[in-house]
C-alpha angles and dihedrals in degrees: 000000000000094000130032121270127168120199111206114197123193118179148182116243111266094021093109092245095147094052091044092051093049094048092045091054090051091049093049092041094234133121122276120218127194126118090346085082087072091061091058091048092047091053093049095047097033095235134133115272092218090059090055092047090058090067100030118132093353127130120251114262103236092198095055101038142057139178122231121184091343095310121112128203089204111113089200092056095042093051091047091051092049090053092047090052093048092049092048089053090052090049092048088053086059093242119160117222149141114250125192117215119313093126088287091148088073114018095076095058108142093006108074147002106269135184110202116209131181120199118201136163142198113267097246092054093046093048091051091049094049091046091054096043098044104026094241133144119244095264093051091046093054092050091048092051092048093047095049094045091049090054093046092051092048092047094047097043092048092060101029138062092214122074123250113248098007111132093224089063094063142056093220133017117190137179105226091200092069097062102016125235099298093040090052091049091052092047093051092045090053089048091052093048092048090050092049092050091051093044094049094042095241 
């Protein structure tokens, strides 16, 4: 792309947000960032990637952590801050990319041109998807969806002023069950291209 654009994707668990983000990045020919950010951080800080994954996108435990003189002993908070810093550096370098989660709907404020997208889904579609992906029954799938979404909301709302999942926090909210994964990718890609044409005065 001739000018920078960052596509921030937030998603409900089971909505297919990861697959949509990855396919969207391929379609737009830009990088896709998700947990692969942890590999970069692990290499820089010489730590095990699996250790970082244990605390990735999770809210800080207020009962087991504290901050003294600006330094936190919370692994969840420290890993989040490292990811925010890395992403801000990529944005400052004027890279274009698709980023999944990681408070990306807010951390680039004043740095880059960002389109903020929230992907949701009706419960039946999400349950079916989780059952197929993880080999669960319907009851287990519902509990898994509720648990993951609760953690995502807590993580996001701890670091951000905006509220996770509220329509006013995003430029586009879409139910992936209406068009399917590929249809949702195409719809978002068209939305991005239309935005770029308007932005660039074409």
